[in-house]
Amino acid sequence: MIYAVWVPLLMPLLAVPAARRAAAWLPPRAAAWTLAGFSIGLATSSTAALVLLASAGALRLPPVASFAHLSPPLLGDDSPALLPASTLAVLALVAGAVALVRTGLRQRREMRAAHAGSPDAADELSVRPDELPYAYALPGRPGRIVVTTGMLRALDAREREVLFAHERAHLRGRHHLFLSAAELAVTLHPMLRGLREPLAYALERWADESAAAATGDRALTARAIGRAALAAAGTPGAVARPRTALAATAGPVPRRVTALLSTGATTGRPRRALRRAPVVALLVCAALTAGTLAEAAYDLHTDVEVAQGEAQIPR
């Protein structure tokens, strides 16, 4: 079992590059779901592997063995690396739990501070009297589109509609939950950090496409996103917004504008067989993770049954 649990722990080394490559060729909505899903899945699998590893070591402690009516000599795996690995697994689980709570509390504080700084509005639009041009989707109950007078002056009427449609798509799609889940996954497994940037990009592209569909004009959408980004570029770091609140001016804007202006659905994409390769790699990674995790759980369960005298010692 001690060898099987390492697969879920090290799988992000293979799965993260495969997920990034797959997301580059998937539609924005599918890419966002894929990246978020794999972040949660890999974080959960690695945590489960740590729990199994910690349990295998704990069962060999005399008080635990006595309480569970086990005979430690019959538990099987006598590898000298088991107890040190189990100790490290316990420390990792404690550190992960503390980090998870701290991240969740920080996200909550940021959202409360952002809502406290937004003036009351009768509808979803909250206009701030600020010369700094910025806008973002502030989730909550109710969700709001926060925009400054500086940003409103930087865009014409049609471009403002594009901006509002973009931020509205973030609110309706509850895109902040995708980022929040990915950030929590990173606290459990730091190797997953590489998925956060492509996930944020996929969410922005998702909102771009929603805005283009709402306005019926892809060129107008591209122009509005570009002008909003240029207006906000002069004030980098000046706007304090929650990390999970998305903004139309975030991310690689030139790349997003190019995607909006692209006329061919497959322009610049590799052949179908090459596009499928990263998806196949992801499925293989998922199958290996699930299989080895199930094998480790089964081995531990069998060892416990043997140590309790409920099963014969396997030969």
PDB file of C-alpha atoms in Angstrom:
ATOM      1  CA  MET A   1       0.000   0.000   0.000  1.00  0.00           C
ATOM      2  CA  ILE A   2       2.801   2.415   0.845  1.00  0.00           C
ATOM      3  CA  TYR A   3       3.842   2.425  -2.808  1.00  0.00           C
ATOM      4  CA  ALA A   4       0.345   2.794  -4.276  1.00  0.00           C
ATOM      5  CA  VAL A   5      -0.445   5.965  -2.296  1.00  0.00           C
ATOM      6  CA  TRP A   6       2.392   7.837  -3.962  1.00  0.00           C
ATOM      7  CA  VAL A   7       0.610   7.828  -7.332  1.00  0.00           C
ATOM      8  CA  PRO A   8      -2.214  10.225  -6.264  1.00  0.00           C
ATOM      9  CA  LEU A   9       0.348  12.412  -4.488  1.00  0.00           C
ATOM     10  CA  LEU A  10       2.631  12.730  -7.516  1.00  0.00           C
ATOM     11  CA  MET A  11       0.010  12.600 -10.267  1.00  0.00           C
ATOM     12  CA  PRO A  12      -0.194  16.447 -10.585  1.00  0.00           C
ATOM     13  CA  LEU A  13       3.307  16.339 -12.118  1.00  0.00           C
ATOM     14  CA  LEU A  14       1.688  14.672 -15.157  1.00  0.00           C
ATOM     15  CA  ALA A  15      -1.915  15.830 -14.898  1.00  0.00           C
ATOM     16  CA  VAL A  16      -1.279  19.583 -14.584  1.00  0.00           C
ATOM     17  CA  PRO A  17       0.629  19.927 -17.911  1.00  0.00           C
ATOM     18  CA  ALA A  18      -1.938  17.685 -19.620  1.00  0.00           C
ATOM     19  CA  ALA A  19      -4.835  19.718 -18.221  1.00  0.00           C
ATOM     20  CA  ARG A  20      -3.248  23.004 -19.332  1.00  0.00           C
ATOM     21  CA  ARG A  21      -2.734  21.651 -22.850  1.00  0.00           C
ATOM     22  CA  ALA A  22      -6.255  20.236 -23.038  1.00  0.00           C
ATOM     23  CA  ALA A  23      -7.779  23.516 -21.825  1.00  0.00           C
ATOM     24  CA  ALA A  24      -6.006  25.404 -24.606  1.00  0.00           C
ATOM     25  CA  TRP A  25      -8.006  23.509 -27.250  1.00  0.00           C
ATOM     26  CA  LEU A  26     -11.352  23.151 -25.467  1.00  0.00           C
ATOM     27  CA  PRO A  27     -14.199  25.686 -25.636  1.00  0.00           C
ATOM     28  CA  PRO A  28     -14.003  28.144 -22.703  1.00  0.00           C
ATOM     29  CA  ARG A  29     -16.894  26.657 -20.740  1.00  0.00           C
ATOM     30  CA  ALA A  30     -15.596  23.092 -21.122  1.00  0.00           C
ATOM     31  CA  ALA A  31     -12.058  24.228 -20.279  1.00  0.00           C
ATOM     32  CA  ALA A  32     -13.227  25.919 -17.073  1.00  0.00           C
ATOM     33  CA  TRP A  33     -15.151  22.854 -15.926  1.00  0.00           C
ATOM     34  CA  THR A  34     -12.239  20.556 -16.819  1.00  0.00           C
ATOM     35  CA  LEU A  35      -9.634  22.594 -14.955  1.00  0.00           C
ATOM     36  CA  ALA A  36     -11.805  23.162 -11.895  1.00  0.00           C
ATOM     37  CA  GLY A  37     -12.893  19.532 -11.815  1.00  0.00           C
ATOM     38  CA  PHE A  38      -9.355  18.213 -12.024  1.00  0.00           C
ATOM     39  CA  SER A  39      -8.164  20.648  -9.370  1.00  0.00           C
ATOM     40  CA  ILE A  40     -10.809  19.397  -6.950  1.00  0.00           C
ATOM     41  CA  GLY A  41     -10.375  15.758  -7.965  1.00  0.00           C
ATOM     42  CA  LEU A  42      -6.589  15.719  -7.626  1.00  0.00           C
ATOM     43  CA  ALA A  43      -6.691  17.608  -4.312  1.00  0.00           C
ATOM     44  CA  THR A  44      -9.284  15.191  -2.936  1.00  0.00           C
ATOM     45  CA  SER A  45      -7.353  12.157  -4.151  1.00  0.00           C
ATOM     46  CA  SER A  46      -4.072  13.327  -2.658  1.00  0.00           C
ATOM     47  CA  THR A  47      -5.787  14.084   0.658  1.00  0.00           C
ATOM     48  CA  ALA A  48      -7.369  10.621   0.663  1.00  0.00           C
ATOM     49  CA  ALA A  49      -3.942   9.090  -0.013  1.00  0.00           C
ATOM     50  CA  LEU A  50      -2.492  10.959   2.975  1.00  0.00           C
ATOM     51  CA  VAL A  51      -5.359   9.727   5.153  1.00  0.00           C
ATOM     52  CA  LEU A  52      -4.683   6.117   4.112  1.00  0.00           C
ATOM     53  CA  LEU A  53      -0.978   6.514   4.746  1.00  0.00           C
ATOM     54  CA  ALA A  54      -1.550   8.111   8.147  1.00  0.00           C
ATOM     55  CA  SER A  55      -4.075   5.397   9.055  1.00  0.00           C
ATOM     56  CA  ALA A  56      -1.640   2.618   8.146  1.00  0.00           C
ATOM     57  CA  GLY A  57       0.878   4.024  10.597  1.00  0.00           C
ATOM     58  CA  ALA A  58      -1.646   4.820  13.317  1.00  0.00           C
ATOM     59  CA  LEU A  59      -2.965   1.238  13.316  1.00  0.00           C
ATOM     60  CA  ARG A  60       0.485   0.049  14.425  1.00  0.00           C
ATOM     61  CA  LEU A  61       0.436   2.182  17.554  1.00  0.00           C
ATOM     62  CA  PRO A  62      -0.355  -0.024  20.596  1.00  0.00           C
ATOM     63  CA  PRO A  63      -3.273   2.120  21.905  1.00  0.00           C
ATOM     64  CA  VAL A  64      -4.935   2.222  18.464  1.00  0.00           C
ATOM     65  CA  ALA A  65      -4.299  -1.466  17.805  1.00  0.00           C
ATOM     66  CA  SER A  66      -5.765  -2.373  21.201  1.00  0.00           C
ATOM     67  CA  PHE A  67      -8.839  -0.205  20.656  1.00  0.00           C
ATOM     68  CA  ALA A  68      -9.460  -1.729  17.215  1.00  0.00           C
ATOM     69  CA  HIS A  69      -8.712  -5.281  18.462  1.00  0.00           C
ATOM     70  CA  LEU A  70      -5.817  -5.676  16.050  1.00  0.00           C
ATOM     71  CA  SER A  71      -2.723  -7.822  16.164  1.00  0.00           C
ATOM     72  CA  PRO A  72       0.022  -5.492  14.857  1.00  0.00           C
ATOM     73  CA  PRO A  73       2.352  -8.314  13.679  1.00  0.00           C
ATOM     74  CA  LEU A  74      -0.410  -9.394  11.274  1.00  0.00           C
ATOM     75  CA  LEU A  75      -0.888  -5.986   9.664  1.00  0.00           C
ATOM     76  CA  GLY A  76       1.394  -6.848   6.795  1.00  0.00           C
ATOM     77  CA  ASP A  77       3.592  -4.108   5.321  1.00  0.00           C
ATOM     78  CA  ASP A  78       6.652  -3.942   7.611  1.00  0.00           C
ATOM     79  CA  SER A  79       8.555  -1.468   5.469  1.00  0.00           C
ATOM     80  CA  PRO A  80      10.869   0.675   7.631  1.00  0.00           C
ATOM     81  CA  ALA A  81       9.666   3.704   5.654  1.00  0.00           C
ATOM     82  CA  LEU A  82       6.049   3.242   6.736  1.00  0.00           C
ATOM     83  CA  LEU A  83       6.162   4.957  10.136  1.00  0.00           C
ATOM     84  CA  PRO A  84       8.217   7.984   8.951  1.00  0.00           C
ATOM     85  CA  ALA A  85       5.944   8.322   5.900  1.00  0.00           C
ATOM     86  CA  SER A  86       2.858   8.074   8.099  1.00  0.00           C
ATOM     87  CA  THR A  87       4.227  10.756  10.416  1.00  0.00           C
ATOM     88  CA  LEU A  88       4.849  13.067   7.475  1.00  0.00           C
ATOM     89  CA  ALA A  89       1.340  12.328   6.182  1.00  0.00           C
ATOM     90  CA  VAL A  90      -0.159  13.368   9.543  1.00  0.00           C
ATOM     91  CA  LEU A  91       1.846  16.599   9.523  1.00  0.00           C
ATOM     92  CA  ALA A  92       0.773  17.296   5.930  1.00  0.00           C
ATOM     93  CA  LEU A  93      -2.881  16.710   6.805  1.00  0.00           C
ATOM     94  CA  VAL A  94      -2.703  19.065   9.796  1.00  0.00           C
ATOM     95  CA  ALA A  95      -0.918  21.736   7.751  1.00  0.00           C
ATOM     96  CA  GLY A  96      -3.442  21.339   4.938  1.00  0.00           C
ATOM     97  CA  ALA A  97      -6.400  21.630   7.307  1.00  0.00           C
ATOM     98  CA  VAL A  98      -4.980  24.804   8.877  1.00  0.00           C
ATOM     99  CA  ALA A  99      -4.244  26.306   5.457  1.00  0.00           C
ATOM    100  CA  LEU A 100      -7.716  25.372   4.221  1.00  0.00           C
ATOM    101  CA  VAL A 101      -9.395  27.143   7.140  1.00  0.00           C
ATOM    102  CA  ARG A 102      -7.190  30.216   6.780  1.00  0.00           C
ATOM    103  CA  THR A 103      -7.842  30.446   3.029  1.00  0.00           C
ATOM    104  CA  GLY A 104     -11.580  30.089   3.527  1.00  0.00           C
ATOM    105  CA  LEU A 105     -11.623  32.766   6.220  1.00  0.00           C
ATOM    106  CA  ARG A 106      -9.531  35.115   4.069  1.00  0.00           C
ATOM    107  CA  GLN A 107     -11.888  34.674   1.121  1.00  0.00           C
ATOM    108  CA  ARG A 108     -14.812  35.480   3.407  1.00  0.00           C
ATOM    109  CA  ARG A 109     -13.098  38.587   4.810  1.00  0.00           C
ATOM    110  CA  GLU A 110     -12.270  39.864   1.327  1.00  0.00           C
ATOM    111  CA  MET A 111     -15.855  39.463   0.172  1.00  0.00           C
ATOM    112  CA  ARG A 112     -17.255  41.195   3.253  1.00  0.00           C
ATOM    113  CA  ALA A 113     -14.816  44.097   2.881  1.00  0.00           C
ATOM    114  CA  ALA A 114     -15.683  44.469  -0.813  1.00  0.00           C
ATOM    115  CA  HIS A 115     -19.424  44.519  -0.111  1.00  0.00           C
ATOM    116  CA  ALA A 116     -18.937  46.977   2.740  1.00  0.00           C
ATOM    117  CA  GLY A 117     -17.086  49.309   0.361  1.00  0.00           C
ATOM    118  CA  SER A 118     -19.773  49.161  -2.315  1.00  0.00           C
ATOM    119  CA  PRO A 119     -22.569  51.699  -2.066  1.00  0.00           C
ATOM    120  CA  ASP A 120     -26.099  50.348  -1.903  1.00  0.00           C
ATOM    121  CA  ALA A 121     -27.709  50.006  -5.297  1.00  0.00           C
ATOM    122  CA  ALA A 122     -31.263  49.300  -6.317  1.00  0.00           C
ATOM    123  CA  ASP A 123     -30.103  46.938  -9.080  1.00  0.00           C
ATOM    124  CA  GLU A 124     -27.017  44.884  -9.907  1.00  0.00           C
ATOM    125  CA  LEU A 125     -24.963  47.931 -10.923  1.00  0.00           C
ATOM    126  CA  SER A 126     -22.896  49.646  -8.216  1.00  0.00           C
ATOM    127  CA  VAL A 127     -21.198  52.827  -9.452  1.00  0.00           C
ATOM    128  CA  ARG A 128     -18.282  54.139  -7.410  1.00  0.00           C
ATOM    129  CA  PRO A 129     -17.293  57.816  -7.690  1.00  0.00           C
ATOM    130  CA  ASP A 130     -13.660  57.139  -8.485  1.00  0.00           C
ATOM    131  CA  GLU A 131     -11.392  58.499 -11.213  1.00  0.00           C
ATOM    132  CA  LEU A 132      -9.514  55.196 -11.360  1.00  0.00           C
ATOM    133  CA  PRO A 133     -10.991  53.158 -14.247  1.00  0.00           C
ATOM    134  CA  TYR A 134     -11.875  49.675 -13.089  1.00  0.00           C
ATOM    135  CA  ALA A 135     -14.791  47.261 -13.012  1.00  0.00           C
ATOM    136  CA  TYR A 136     -15.347  43.775 -11.695  1.00  0.00           C
ATOM    137  CA  ALA A 137     -18.049  41.261 -10.811  1.00  0.00           C
ATOM    138  CA  LEU A 138     -18.616  41.148  -7.060  1.00  0.00           C
ATOM    139  CA  PRO A 139     -20.391  37.889  -6.126  1.00  0.00           C
ATOM    140  CA  GLY A 140     -22.710  37.647  -3.165  1.00  0.00           C
ATOM    141  CA  ARG A 141     -26.340  38.153  -2.237  1.00  0.00           C
ATOM    142  CA  PRO A 142     -26.996  40.129  -4.236  1.00  0.00           C
ATOM    143  CA  GLY A 143     -24.190  39.924  -6.762  1.00  0.00           C
ATOM    144  CA  ARG A 144     -23.149  43.282  -8.182  1.00  0.00           C
ATOM    145  CA  ILE A 145     -21.229  44.781 -11.040  1.00  0.00           C
ATOM    146  CA  VAL A 146     -18.828  47.258  -9.467  1.00  0.00           C
ATOM    147  CA  VAL A 147     -17.759  49.996 -11.873  1.00  0.00           C
ATOM    148  CA  THR A 148     -16.203  53.410 -11.383  1.00  0.00           C
ATOM    149  CA  THR A 149     -17.091  56.714 -13.005  1.00  0.00           C
ATOM    150  CA  GLY A 150     -13.589  56.673 -14.475  1.00  0.00           C
ATOM    151  CA  MET A 151     -14.267  53.451 -16.343  1.00  0.00           C
ATOM    152  CA  LEU A 152     -17.692  54.646 -17.513  1.00  0.00           C
ATOM    153  CA  ARG A 153     -16.092  57.746 -19.028  1.00  0.00           C
ATOM    154  CA  ALA A 154     -13.431  55.655 -20.777  1.00  0.00           C
ATOM    155  CA  LEU A 155     -16.039  53.742 -22.803  1.00  0.00           C
ATOM    156  CA  ASP A 156     -18.879  54.756 -25.071  1.00  0.00           C
ATOM    157  CA  ALA A 157     -22.452  53.567 -24.552  1.00  0.00           C
ATOM    158  CA  ARG A 158     -22.165  50.389 -26.651  1.00  0.00           C
ATOM    159  CA  GLU A 159     -18.849  49.451 -25.091  1.00  0.00           C
ATOM    160  CA  ARG A 160     -20.321  49.907 -21.630  1.00  0.00           C
ATOM    161  CA  GLU A 161     -23.044  47.415 -22.532  1.00  0.00           C
ATOM    162  CA  VAL A 162     -20.356  44.904 -23.496  1.00  0.00           C
ATOM    163  CA  LEU A 163     -18.580  45.473 -20.185  1.00  0.00           C
ATOM    164  CA  PHE A 164     -21.797  44.954 -18.227  1.00  0.00           C
ATOM    165  CA  ALA A 165     -22.642  41.819 -20.233  1.00  0.00           C
ATOM    166  CA  HIS A 166     -19.187  40.412 -19.504  1.00  0.00           C
ATOM    167  CA  GLU A 167     -19.394  41.006 -15.760  1.00  0.00           C
ATOM    168  CA  ARG A 168     -23.008  39.804 -15.708  1.00  0.00           C
ATOM    169  CA  ALA A 169     -21.837  36.515 -17.240  1.00  0.00           C
ATOM    170  CA  HIS A 170     -19.384  36.095 -14.350  1.00  0.00           C
ATOM    171  CA  LEU A 171     -22.189  36.592 -11.844  1.00  0.00           C
ATOM    172  CA  ARG A 172     -24.722  34.346 -13.560  1.00  0.00           C
ATOM    173  CA  GLY A 173     -22.173  31.604 -14.149  1.00  0.00           C
ATOM    174  CA  ARG A 174     -20.987  31.878 -10.526  1.00  0.00           C
ATOM    175  CA  HIS A 175     -17.449  31.896 -11.831  1.00  0.00           C
ATOM    176  CA  HIS A 176     -16.056  32.947  -8.459  1.00  0.00           C
ATOM    177  CA  LEU A 177     -16.845  29.442  -7.185  1.00  0.00           C
ATOM    178  CA  PHE A 178     -14.497  27.972  -9.811  1.00  0.00           C
ATOM    179  CA  LEU A 179     -11.623  30.170  -8.651  1.00  0.00           C
ATOM    180  CA  SER A 180     -12.450  29.644  -4.998  1.00  0.00           C
ATOM    181  CA  ALA A 181     -12.437  25.872  -5.412  1.00  0.00           C
ATOM    182  CA  ALA A 182      -9.138  25.979  -7.307  1.00  0.00           C
ATOM    183  CA  GLU A 183      -7.545  28.148  -4.623  1.00  0.00           C
ATOM    184  CA  LEU A 184      -8.703  25.766  -1.902  1.00  0.00           C
ATOM    185  CA  ALA A 185      -7.341  22.846  -3.929  1.00  0.00           C
ATOM    186  CA  VAL A 186      -3.930  24.540  -4.096  1.00  0.00           C
ATOM    187  CA  THR A 187      -3.846  24.839  -0.301  1.00  0.00           C
ATOM    188  CA  LEU A 188      -4.244  21.052  -0.114  1.00  0.00           C
ATOM    189  CA  HIS A 189      -1.740  20.284  -2.882  1.00  0.00           C
ATOM    190  CA  PRO A 190       0.676  23.085  -3.927  1.00  0.00           C
ATOM    191  CA  MET A 191       1.529  21.262  -7.179  1.00  0.00           C
ATOM    192  CA  LEU A 192      -1.908  22.275  -8.475  1.00  0.00           C
ATOM    193  CA  ARG A 193      -0.940  25.957  -8.543  1.00  0.00           C
ATOM    194  CA  GLY A 194      -0.267  25.697 -12.272  1.00  0.00           C
ATOM    195  CA  LEU A 195      -3.988  25.236 -13.002  1.00  0.00           C
ATOM    196  CA  ARG A 196      -5.164  28.529 -11.510  1.00  0.00           C
ATOM    197  CA  GLU A 197      -3.911  30.826 -14.291  1.00  0.00           C
ATOM    198  CA  PRO A 198      -5.412  28.835 -17.200  1.00  0.00           C
ATOM    199  CA  LEU A 199      -8.637  28.493 -15.204  1.00  0.00           C
ATOM    200  CA  ALA A 200      -8.876  32.270 -14.755  1.00  0.00           C
ATOM    201  CA  TYR A 201      -8.232  32.707 -18.483  1.00  0.00           C
ATOM    202  CA  ALA A 202     -10.919  30.145 -19.386  1.00  0.00           C
ATOM    203  CA  LEU A 203     -13.423  31.970 -17.174  1.00  0.00           C
ATOM    204  CA  GLU A 204     -12.632  35.303 -18.824  1.00  0.00           C
ATOM    205  CA  ARG A 205     -12.995  33.734 -22.263  1.00  0.00           C
ATOM    206  CA  TRP A 206     -16.302  32.210 -21.165  1.00  0.00           C
ATOM    207  CA  ALA A 207     -17.537  35.664 -20.162  1.00  0.00           C
ATOM    208  CA  ASP A 208     -16.152  37.162 -23.393  1.00  0.00           C
ATOM    209  CA  GLU A 209     -18.139  34.709 -25.476  1.00  0.00           C
ATOM    210  CA  SER A 210     -21.259  35.357 -23.400  1.00  0.00           C
ATOM    211  CA  ALA A 211     -20.871  39.103 -23.936  1.00  0.00           C
ATOM    212  CA  ALA A 212     -20.356  38.597 -27.675  1.00  0.00           C
ATOM    213  CA  ALA A 213     -23.505  36.464 -27.849  1.00  0.00           C
ATOM    214  CA  ALA A 214     -25.498  39.027 -25.858  1.00  0.00           C
ATOM    215  CA  THR A 215     -24.451  41.969 -28.040  1.00  0.00           C
ATOM    216  CA  GLY A 216     -24.310  40.054 -31.317  1.00  0.00           C
ATOM    217  CA  ASP A 217     -21.076  41.807 -32.291  1.00  0.00           C
ATOM    218  CA  ARG A 218     -17.727  40.096 -31.734  1.00  0.00           C
ATOM    219  CA  ALA A 219     -15.723  43.043 -33.075  1.00  0.00           C
ATOM    220  CA  LEU A 220     -17.480  45.423 -30.678  1.00  0.00           C
ATOM    221  CA  THR A 221     -16.854  43.023 -27.811  1.00  0.00           C
ATOM    222  CA  ALA A 222     -13.160  42.775 -28.663  1.00  0.00           C
ATOM    223  CA  ARG A 223     -12.869  46.568 -28.926  1.00  0.00           C
ATOM    224  CA  ALA A 224     -14.639  47.146 -25.614  1.00  0.00           C
ATOM    225  CA  ILE A 225     -12.475  44.601 -23.770  1.00  0.00           C
ATOM    226  CA  GLY A 226      -9.336  46.114 -25.270  1.00  0.00           C
ATOM    227  CA  ARG A 227     -10.281  49.710 -24.451  1.00  0.00           C
ATOM    228  CA  ALA A 228     -11.274  48.810 -20.902  1.00  0.00           C
ATOM    229  CA  ALA A 229      -7.954  47.032 -20.396  1.00  0.00           C
ATOM    230  CA  LEU A 230      -5.989  49.982 -21.794  1.00  0.00           C
ATOM    231  CA  ALA A 231      -7.854  52.369 -19.491  1.00  0.00           C
ATOM    232  CA  ALA A 232      -7.124  50.201 -16.454  1.00  0.00           C
ATOM    233  CA  ALA A 233      -3.505  49.573 -17.437  1.00  0.00           C
ATOM    234  CA  GLY A 234      -2.412  52.925 -16.096  1.00  0.00           C
ATOM    235  CA  THR A 235      -3.375  52.003 -12.535  1.00  0.00           C
ATOM    236  CA  PRO A 236      -1.780  48.600 -11.878  1.00  0.00           C
ATOM    237  CA  GLY A 237      -2.200  47.355  -8.339  1.00  0.00           C
ATOM    238  CA  ALA A 238      -4.320  50.344  -7.346  1.00  0.00           C
ATOM    239  CA  VAL A 239      -7.557  48.394  -7.073  1.00  0.00           C
ATOM    240  CA  ALA A 240      -8.068  46.079  -4.128  1.00  0.00           C
ATOM    241  CA  ARG A 241     -10.642  43.454  -5.063  1.00  0.00           C
ATOM    242  CA  PRO A 242     -11.251  39.915  -3.801  1.00  0.00           C
ATOM    243  CA  ARG A 243      -9.027  37.335  -5.454  1.00  0.00           C
ATOM    244  CA  THR A 244     -12.078  35.372  -6.550  1.00  0.00           C
ATOM    245  CA  ALA A 245     -13.818  38.413  -8.075  1.00  0.00           C
ATOM    246  CA  LEU A 246     -13.234  38.415 -11.823  1.00  0.00           C
ATOM    247  CA  ALA A 247     -12.766  41.472 -14.027  1.00  0.00           C
ATOM    248  CA  ALA A 248     -12.983  42.010 -17.782  1.00  0.00           C
ATOM    249  CA  THR A 249      -9.558  43.673 -17.764  1.00  0.00           C
ATOM    250  CA  ALA A 250      -7.769  40.725 -16.149  1.00  0.00           C
ATOM    251  CA  GLY A 251      -5.551  38.138 -17.765  1.00  0.00           C
ATOM    252  CA  PRO A 252      -3.877  38.134 -21.200  1.00  0.00           C
ATOM    253  CA  VAL A 253      -6.208  40.623 -22.885  1.00  0.00           C
ATOM    254  CA  PRO A 254      -4.451  40.610 -26.313  1.00  0.00           C
ATOM    255  CA  ARG A 255      -4.901  36.850 -26.483  1.00  0.00           C
ATOM    256  CA  ARG A 256      -8.558  37.181 -25.568  1.00  0.00           C
ATOM    257  CA  VAL A 257      -9.103  39.886 -28.174  1.00  0.00           C
ATOM    258  CA  THR A 258      -7.429  37.711 -30.811  1.00  0.00           C
ATOM    259  CA  ALA A 259      -9.735  34.827 -29.915  1.00  0.00           C
ATOM    260  CA  LEU A 260     -12.790  37.072 -30.257  1.00  0.00           C
ATOM    261  CA  LEU A 261     -11.680  38.318 -33.649  1.00  0.00           C
ATOM    262  CA  SER A 262     -10.781  34.859 -34.927  1.00  0.00           C
ATOM    263  CA  THR A 263     -13.194  33.903 -37.700  1.00  0.00           C
ATOM    264  CA  GLY A 264     -12.425  30.188 -37.916  1.00  0.00           C
ATOM    265  CA  ALA A 265     -13.451  27.930 -35.060  1.00  0.00           C
ATOM    266  CA  THR A 266     -10.325  25.827 -35.541  1.00  0.00           C
ATOM    267  CA  THR A 267      -7.886  28.541 -36.614  1.00  0.00           C
ATOM    268  CA  GLY A 268      -4.418  27.805 -35.280  1.00  0.00           C
ATOM    269  CA  ARG A 269      -5.503  24.521 -33.705  1.00  0.00           C
ATOM    270  CA  PRO A 270      -3.737  21.240 -34.380  1.00  0.00           C
ATOM    271  CA  ARG A 271      -5.362  18.352 -36.137  1.00  0.00           C
ATOM    272  CA  ARG A 272      -8.167  16.512 -34.345  1.00  0.00           C
ATOM    273  CA  ALA A 273      -5.926  13.602 -33.331  1.00  0.00           C
ATOM    274  CA  LEU A 274      -3.460  15.991 -31.682  1.00  0.00           C
ATOM    275  CA  ARG A 275      -6.274  17.847 -29.912  1.00  0.00           C
ATOM    276  CA  ARG A 276      -7.519  14.604 -28.450  1.00  0.00           C
ATOM    277  CA  ALA A 277      -4.115  13.599 -27.054  1.00  0.00           C
ATOM    278  CA  PRO A 278      -4.213  15.850 -23.943  1.00  0.00           C
ATOM    279  CA  VAL A 279      -7.795  14.766 -23.207  1.00  0.00           C
ATOM    280  CA  VAL A 280      -6.766  11.108 -23.456  1.00  0.00           C
ATOM    281  CA  ALA A 281      -3.799  11.842 -21.172  1.00  0.00           C
ATOM    282  CA  LEU A 282      -6.163  13.400 -18.622  1.00  0.00           C
ATOM    283  CA  LEU A 283      -8.425  10.347 -18.703  1.00  0.00           C
ATOM    284  CA  VAL A 284      -5.401   8.095 -18.189  1.00  0.00           C
ATOM    285  CA  CYS A 285      -4.255  10.207 -15.239  1.00  0.00           C
ATOM    286  CA  ALA A 286      -7.724  10.059 -13.703  1.00  0.00           C
ATOM    287  CA  ALA A 287      -7.933   6.284 -14.186  1.00  0.00           C
ATOM    288  CA  LEU A 288      -4.486   5.709 -12.659  1.00  0.00           C
ATOM    289  CA  THR A 289      -5.289   7.924  -9.686  1.00  0.00           C
ATOM    290  CA  ALA A 290      -8.612   6.249  -9.004  1.00  0.00           C
ATOM    291  CA  GLY A 291      -7.195   2.760  -9.528  1.00  0.00           C
ATOM    292  CA  THR A 292      -4.180   3.145  -7.247  1.00  0.00           C
ATOM    293  CA  LEU A 293      -6.241   4.876  -4.580  1.00  0.00           C
ATOM    294  CA  ALA A 294      -8.766   2.041  -4.637  1.00  0.00           C
ATOM    295  CA  GLU A 295      -5.944  -0.499  -4.491  1.00  0.00           C
ATOM    296  CA  ALA A 296      -4.376   1.210  -1.480  1.00  0.00           C
ATOM    297  CA  ALA A 297      -7.737   1.351   0.321  1.00  0.00           C
ATOM    298  CA  TYR A 298      -8.392  -2.325  -0.436  1.00  0.00           C
ATOM    299  CA  ASP A 299      -4.927  -3.350   0.828  1.00  0.00           C
ATOM    300  CA  LEU A 300      -5.437  -1.455   4.080  1.00  0.00           C
ATOM    301  CA  HIS A 301      -8.899  -2.942   4.538  1.00  0.00           C
ATOM    302  CA  THR A 302      -7.543  -6.459   3.930  1.00  0.00           C
ATOM    303  CA  ASP A 303      -4.697  -5.917   6.411  1.00  0.00           C
ATOM    304  CA  VAL A 304      -7.157  -4.771   9.063  1.00  0.00           C
ATOM    305  CA  GLU A 305      -9.391  -7.808   8.526  1.00  0.00           C
ATOM    306  CA  VAL A 306      -6.396 -10.148   8.785  1.00  0.00           C
ATOM    307  CA  ALA A 307      -5.125  -8.409  11.926  1.00  0.00           C
ATOM    308  CA  GLN A 308      -8.580  -8.771  13.459  1.00  0.00           C
ATOM    309  CA  GLY A 309      -8.699 -12.460  12.592  1.00  0.00           C
ATOM    310  CA  GLU A 310     -11.649 -11.979  10.230  1.00  0.00           C
ATOM    311  CA  ALA A 311      -9.786 -13.093   7.134  1.00  0.00           C
ATOM    312  CA  GLN A 312      -7.042 -15.501   6.234  1.00  0.00           C
ATOM    313  CA  ILE A 313      -3.542 -14.245   5.657  1.00  0.00           C
ATOM    314  CA  PRO A 314      -3.101 -13.914   1.872  1.00  0.00           C
ATOM    315  CA  ARG A 315      -0.462 -16.157   0.383  1.00  0.00           C
TER     316      ARG A 315
END
